[in-house]
CSV table of C-alpha atoms in Angstrom, one decimal:
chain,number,residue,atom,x,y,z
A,90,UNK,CA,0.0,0.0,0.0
A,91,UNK,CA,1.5,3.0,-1.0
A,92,UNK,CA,-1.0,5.8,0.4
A,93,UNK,CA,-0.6,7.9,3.5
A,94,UNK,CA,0.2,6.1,6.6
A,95,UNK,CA,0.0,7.2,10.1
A,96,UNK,CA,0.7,5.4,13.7
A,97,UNK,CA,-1.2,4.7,15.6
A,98,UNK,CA,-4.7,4.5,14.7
A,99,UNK,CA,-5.9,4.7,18.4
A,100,UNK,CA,-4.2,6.2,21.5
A,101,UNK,CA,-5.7,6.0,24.5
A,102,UNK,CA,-4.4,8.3,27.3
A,103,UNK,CA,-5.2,10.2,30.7
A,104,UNK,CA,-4.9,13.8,30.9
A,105,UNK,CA,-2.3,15.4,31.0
A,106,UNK,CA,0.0,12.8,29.3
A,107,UNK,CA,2.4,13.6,26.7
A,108,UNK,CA,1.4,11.5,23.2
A,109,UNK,CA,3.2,11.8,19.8
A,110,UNK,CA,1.7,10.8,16.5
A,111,UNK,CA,3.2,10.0,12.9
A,112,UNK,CA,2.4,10.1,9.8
A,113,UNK,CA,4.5,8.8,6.4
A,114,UNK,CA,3.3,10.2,3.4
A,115,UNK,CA,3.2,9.0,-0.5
A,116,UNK,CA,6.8,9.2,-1.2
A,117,UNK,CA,7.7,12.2,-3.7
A,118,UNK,CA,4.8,14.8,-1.8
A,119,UNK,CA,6.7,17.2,-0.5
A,120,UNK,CA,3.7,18.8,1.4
A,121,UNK,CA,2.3,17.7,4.0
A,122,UNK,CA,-1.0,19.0,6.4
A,123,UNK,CA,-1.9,17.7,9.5
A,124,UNK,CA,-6.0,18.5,10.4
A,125,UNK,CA,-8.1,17.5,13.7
A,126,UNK,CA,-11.7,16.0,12.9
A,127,UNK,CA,-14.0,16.1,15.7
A,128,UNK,CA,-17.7,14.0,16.1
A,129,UNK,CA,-19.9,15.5,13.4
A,130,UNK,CA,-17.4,18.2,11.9
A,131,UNK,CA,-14.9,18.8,9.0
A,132,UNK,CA,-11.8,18.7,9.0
A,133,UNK,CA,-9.9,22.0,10.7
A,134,UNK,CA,-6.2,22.5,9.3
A,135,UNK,CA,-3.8,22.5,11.7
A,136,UNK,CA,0.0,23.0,10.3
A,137,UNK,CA,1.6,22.9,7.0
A,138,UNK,CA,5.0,22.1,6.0
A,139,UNK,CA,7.1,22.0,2.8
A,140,UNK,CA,9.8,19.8,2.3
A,141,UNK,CA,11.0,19.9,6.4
A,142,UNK,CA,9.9,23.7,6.8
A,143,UNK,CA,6.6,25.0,8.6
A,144,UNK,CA,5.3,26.9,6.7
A,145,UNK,CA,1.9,27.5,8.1
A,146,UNK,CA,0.1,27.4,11.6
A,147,UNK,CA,-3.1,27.3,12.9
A,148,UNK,CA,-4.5,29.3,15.5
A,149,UNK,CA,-5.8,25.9,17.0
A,150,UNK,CA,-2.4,24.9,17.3
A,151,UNK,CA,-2.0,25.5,21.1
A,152,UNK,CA,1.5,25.7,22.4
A,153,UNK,CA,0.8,22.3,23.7
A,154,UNK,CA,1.4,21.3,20.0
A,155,UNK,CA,4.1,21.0,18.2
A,156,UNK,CA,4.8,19.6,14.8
A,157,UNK,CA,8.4,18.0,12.9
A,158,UNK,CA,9.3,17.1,9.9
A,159,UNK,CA,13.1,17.0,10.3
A,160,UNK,CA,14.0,15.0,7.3
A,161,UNK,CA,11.4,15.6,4.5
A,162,UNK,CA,9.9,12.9,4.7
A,163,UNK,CA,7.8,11.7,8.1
A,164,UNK,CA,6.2,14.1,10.4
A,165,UNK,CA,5.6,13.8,13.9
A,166,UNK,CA,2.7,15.4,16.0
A,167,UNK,CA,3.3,15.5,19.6
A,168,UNK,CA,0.6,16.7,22.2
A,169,UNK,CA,1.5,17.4,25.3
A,170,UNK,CA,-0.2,17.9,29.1
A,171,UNK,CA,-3.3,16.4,27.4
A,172,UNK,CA,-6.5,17.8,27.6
A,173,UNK,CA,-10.0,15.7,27.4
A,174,UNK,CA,-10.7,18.6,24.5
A,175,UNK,CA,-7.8,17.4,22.2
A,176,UNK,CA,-10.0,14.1,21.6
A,177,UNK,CA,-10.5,14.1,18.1
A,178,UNK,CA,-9.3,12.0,15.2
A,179,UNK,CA,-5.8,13.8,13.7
A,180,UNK,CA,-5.7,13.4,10.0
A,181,UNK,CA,-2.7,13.8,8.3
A,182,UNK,CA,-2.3,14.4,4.1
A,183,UNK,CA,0.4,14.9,1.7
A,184,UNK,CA,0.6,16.1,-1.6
A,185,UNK,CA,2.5,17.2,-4.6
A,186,UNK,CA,4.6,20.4,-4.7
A,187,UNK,CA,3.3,22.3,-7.8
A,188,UNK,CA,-0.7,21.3,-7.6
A,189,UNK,CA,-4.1,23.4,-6.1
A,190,UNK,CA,-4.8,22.4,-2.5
A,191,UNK,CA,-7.4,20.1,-3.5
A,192,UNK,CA,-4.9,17.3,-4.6
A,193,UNK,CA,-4.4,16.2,-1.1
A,194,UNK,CA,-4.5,12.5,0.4
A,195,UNK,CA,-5.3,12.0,3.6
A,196,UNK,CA,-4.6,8.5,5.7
A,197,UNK,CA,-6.7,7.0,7.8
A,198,UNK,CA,-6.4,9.3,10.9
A,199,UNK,CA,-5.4,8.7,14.8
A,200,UNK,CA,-8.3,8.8,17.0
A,201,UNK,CA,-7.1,10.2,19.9
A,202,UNK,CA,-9.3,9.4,23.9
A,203,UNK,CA,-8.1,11.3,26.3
A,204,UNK,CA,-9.4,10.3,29.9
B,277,UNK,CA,-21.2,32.5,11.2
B,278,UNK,CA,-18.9,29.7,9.7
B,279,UNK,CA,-17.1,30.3,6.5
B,280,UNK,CA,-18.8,27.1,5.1
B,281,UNK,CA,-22.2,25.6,6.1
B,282,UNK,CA,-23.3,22.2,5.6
B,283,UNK,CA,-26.4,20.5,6.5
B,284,UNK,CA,-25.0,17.3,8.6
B,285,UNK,CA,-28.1,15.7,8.0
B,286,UNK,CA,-29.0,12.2,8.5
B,287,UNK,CA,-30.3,12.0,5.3
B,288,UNK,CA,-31.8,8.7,4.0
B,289,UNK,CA,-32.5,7.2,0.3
B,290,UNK,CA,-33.7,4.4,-1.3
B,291,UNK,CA,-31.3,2.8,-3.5
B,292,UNK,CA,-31.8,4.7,-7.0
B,293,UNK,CA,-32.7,7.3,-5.9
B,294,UNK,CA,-31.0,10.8,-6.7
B,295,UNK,CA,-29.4,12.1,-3.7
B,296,UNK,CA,-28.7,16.2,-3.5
B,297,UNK,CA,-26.2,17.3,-1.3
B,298,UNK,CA,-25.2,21.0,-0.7
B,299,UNK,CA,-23.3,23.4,0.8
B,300,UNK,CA,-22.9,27.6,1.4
B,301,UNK,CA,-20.1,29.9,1.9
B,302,UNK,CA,-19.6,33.5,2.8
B,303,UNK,CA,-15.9,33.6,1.6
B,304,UNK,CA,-15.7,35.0,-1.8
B,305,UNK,CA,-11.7,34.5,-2.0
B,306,UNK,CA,-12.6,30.7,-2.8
B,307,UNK,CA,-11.4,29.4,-5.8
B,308,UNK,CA,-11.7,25.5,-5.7
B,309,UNK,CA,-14.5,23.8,-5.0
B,310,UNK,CA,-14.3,19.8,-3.7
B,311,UNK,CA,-16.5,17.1,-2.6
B,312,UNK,CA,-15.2,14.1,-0.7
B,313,UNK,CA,-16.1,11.5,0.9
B,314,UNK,CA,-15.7,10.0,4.2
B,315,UNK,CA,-15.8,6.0,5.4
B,316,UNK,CA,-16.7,5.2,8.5
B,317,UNK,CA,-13.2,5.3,10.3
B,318,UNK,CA,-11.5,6.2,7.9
B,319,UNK,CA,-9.4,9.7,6.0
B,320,UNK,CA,-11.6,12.0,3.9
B,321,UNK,CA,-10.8,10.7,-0.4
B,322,UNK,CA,-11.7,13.7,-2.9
B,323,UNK,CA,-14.6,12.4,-5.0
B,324,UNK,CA,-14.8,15.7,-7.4
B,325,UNK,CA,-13.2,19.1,-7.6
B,326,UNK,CA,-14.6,22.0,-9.7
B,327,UNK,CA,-12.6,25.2,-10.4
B,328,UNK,CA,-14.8,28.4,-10.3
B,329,UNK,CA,-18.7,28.4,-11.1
B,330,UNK,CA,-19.7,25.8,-13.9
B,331,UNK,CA,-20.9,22.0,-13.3
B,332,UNK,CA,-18.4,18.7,-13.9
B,333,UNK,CA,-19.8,15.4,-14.1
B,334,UNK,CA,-17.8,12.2,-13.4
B,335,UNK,CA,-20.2,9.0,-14.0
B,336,UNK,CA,-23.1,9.2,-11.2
B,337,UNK,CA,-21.6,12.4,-9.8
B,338,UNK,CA,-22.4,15.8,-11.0
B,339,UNK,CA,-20.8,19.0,-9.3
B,340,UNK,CA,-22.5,22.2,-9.4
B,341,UNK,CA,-21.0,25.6,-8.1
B,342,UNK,CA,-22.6,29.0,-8.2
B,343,UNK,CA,-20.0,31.9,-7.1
B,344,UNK,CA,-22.9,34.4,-7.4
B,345,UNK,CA,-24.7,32.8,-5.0
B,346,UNK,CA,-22.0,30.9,-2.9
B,347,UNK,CA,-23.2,27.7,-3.4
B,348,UNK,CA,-22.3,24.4,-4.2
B,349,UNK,CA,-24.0,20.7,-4.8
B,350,UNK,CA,-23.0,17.4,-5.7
B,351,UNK,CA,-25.6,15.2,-7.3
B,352,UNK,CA,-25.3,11.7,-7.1
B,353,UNK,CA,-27.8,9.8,-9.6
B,354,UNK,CA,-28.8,6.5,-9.1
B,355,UNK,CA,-27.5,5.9,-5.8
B,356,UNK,CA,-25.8,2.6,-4.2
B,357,UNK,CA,-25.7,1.4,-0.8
B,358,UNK,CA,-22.2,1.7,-1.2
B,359,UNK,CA,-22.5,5.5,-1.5
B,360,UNK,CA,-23.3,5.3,2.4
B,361,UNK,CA,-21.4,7.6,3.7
B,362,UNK,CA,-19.9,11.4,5.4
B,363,UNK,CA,-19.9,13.5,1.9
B,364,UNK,CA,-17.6,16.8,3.1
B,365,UNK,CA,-17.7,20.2,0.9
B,366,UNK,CA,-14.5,21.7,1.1
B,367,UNK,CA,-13.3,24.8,-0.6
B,368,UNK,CA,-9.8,26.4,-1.0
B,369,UNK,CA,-7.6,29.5,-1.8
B,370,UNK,CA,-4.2,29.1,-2.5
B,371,UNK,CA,-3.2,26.2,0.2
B,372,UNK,CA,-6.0,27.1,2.8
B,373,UNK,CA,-8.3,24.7,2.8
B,374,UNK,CA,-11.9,24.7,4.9
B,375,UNK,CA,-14.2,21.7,5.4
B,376,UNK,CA,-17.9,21.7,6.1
B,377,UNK,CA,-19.2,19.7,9.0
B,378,UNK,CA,-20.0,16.9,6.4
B,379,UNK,CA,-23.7,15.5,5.6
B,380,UNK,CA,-23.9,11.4,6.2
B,381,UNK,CA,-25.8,9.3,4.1
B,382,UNK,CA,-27.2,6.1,3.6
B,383,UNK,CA,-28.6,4.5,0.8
B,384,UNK,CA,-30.6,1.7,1.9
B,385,UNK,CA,-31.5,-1.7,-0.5
């Protein structure tokens, strides 16, 4: 399977615990978006990066977030002090350099409980 | 006010029937328009994309979008249980891209 991966697909943890997600994206997309899904809503973008810059941040993105990419290739999302409002499922997507916005994949999401 | 509204539904079919599906925006910035759909579980996968106002059709899917109006559809004709799912309007300027709550739907046999 060659589509956007991301580990792991559930994390379970109490509050205030630190918890760090990944995500591997088609290989050759240099972009690549992480988003947070809540029960009954859209997608909300949370950070951007190209190649291993950020190039884009959220207001949702607390300072309780922070997002890598230090090679290019994976990113990491890391959480910390947990709150029982950061359950949601964190989508990550990559895509092309040179195409719209539109032309993004996403994987299959972490659904994050916090307790 | 949201910059995009979507009715979340339930909304229920028959199979065959035609299914509409719409959304509104107040952002006139906007320049792509996209549909996708969502599995239960599972990452959002772009069904359609339309660029400015105009309709695009793709086999049982037919997009619509008004700029005058700020609205959009997606028309699915003879629908399939295996339509059953979270359809999501999403628009986009540049790389900024906002989602509407999504509409879930199930086609029943």
């Amino acid at each position: 399977d060659t589509g956007v991966s991301q580990d792991p697909r559930h994390k379970i943890t109490k509050r205030g615990q630190n918890v760090t997600f990944r995500c591997d994206p088609i290989s050759e997309h240099n972009r690549l978006y992480w988003y947070r899904q809540t029960l009954g809503q859209g997608p909300e973008f949370l950070t951007y990066f190209q190649n291993e810059a950020q190039l884009e941040k959220s207001r949702l993105l607390s300072d309780r977030f922070s997002a890598e990419r230090p090679k290019g290739s994976f990113s990491t999302l890391e959480i910390q002090r947990t709150e029982q409002g950061d359950s949601a499922m964190y989508l990550c997507a990559s895509s092309f350099p040179a195409v719209p916005a539109y032309e993004q994949y996403f994987g299959p999401g972490t659904r994050l409980t916090v307790t | 006010q949201k910059e995009v509204e979507q009715d979340p539904g339930p909304l229920s079919v028959p199979e065959g029937a035609i299914v509409s599906l719409n959304c509104t925006y107040s952002n006139s910035a906007f320049q792509y328009f996209m549909w996708y759909r969502q599995y239960s579980r599972k990452g959002p996968e772009l069904l359609m994309y339309t660029y400015s106002s105009g309709n695009k059709e793709d086999g049982r899917f037919t997009a619509q979008v008004d700029k005058s109006s700020k609205y959009i559809s997606l028309f699915i004709r003879d629908s399939q249980p295996s339509d059953s799912a979270t359809y999501l309007c999403a628009m986009s300027r540049n790389n900024d891209m906002r989602f509407g709550a999504g509409t879930r739907l199930t086609v029943k046999p």
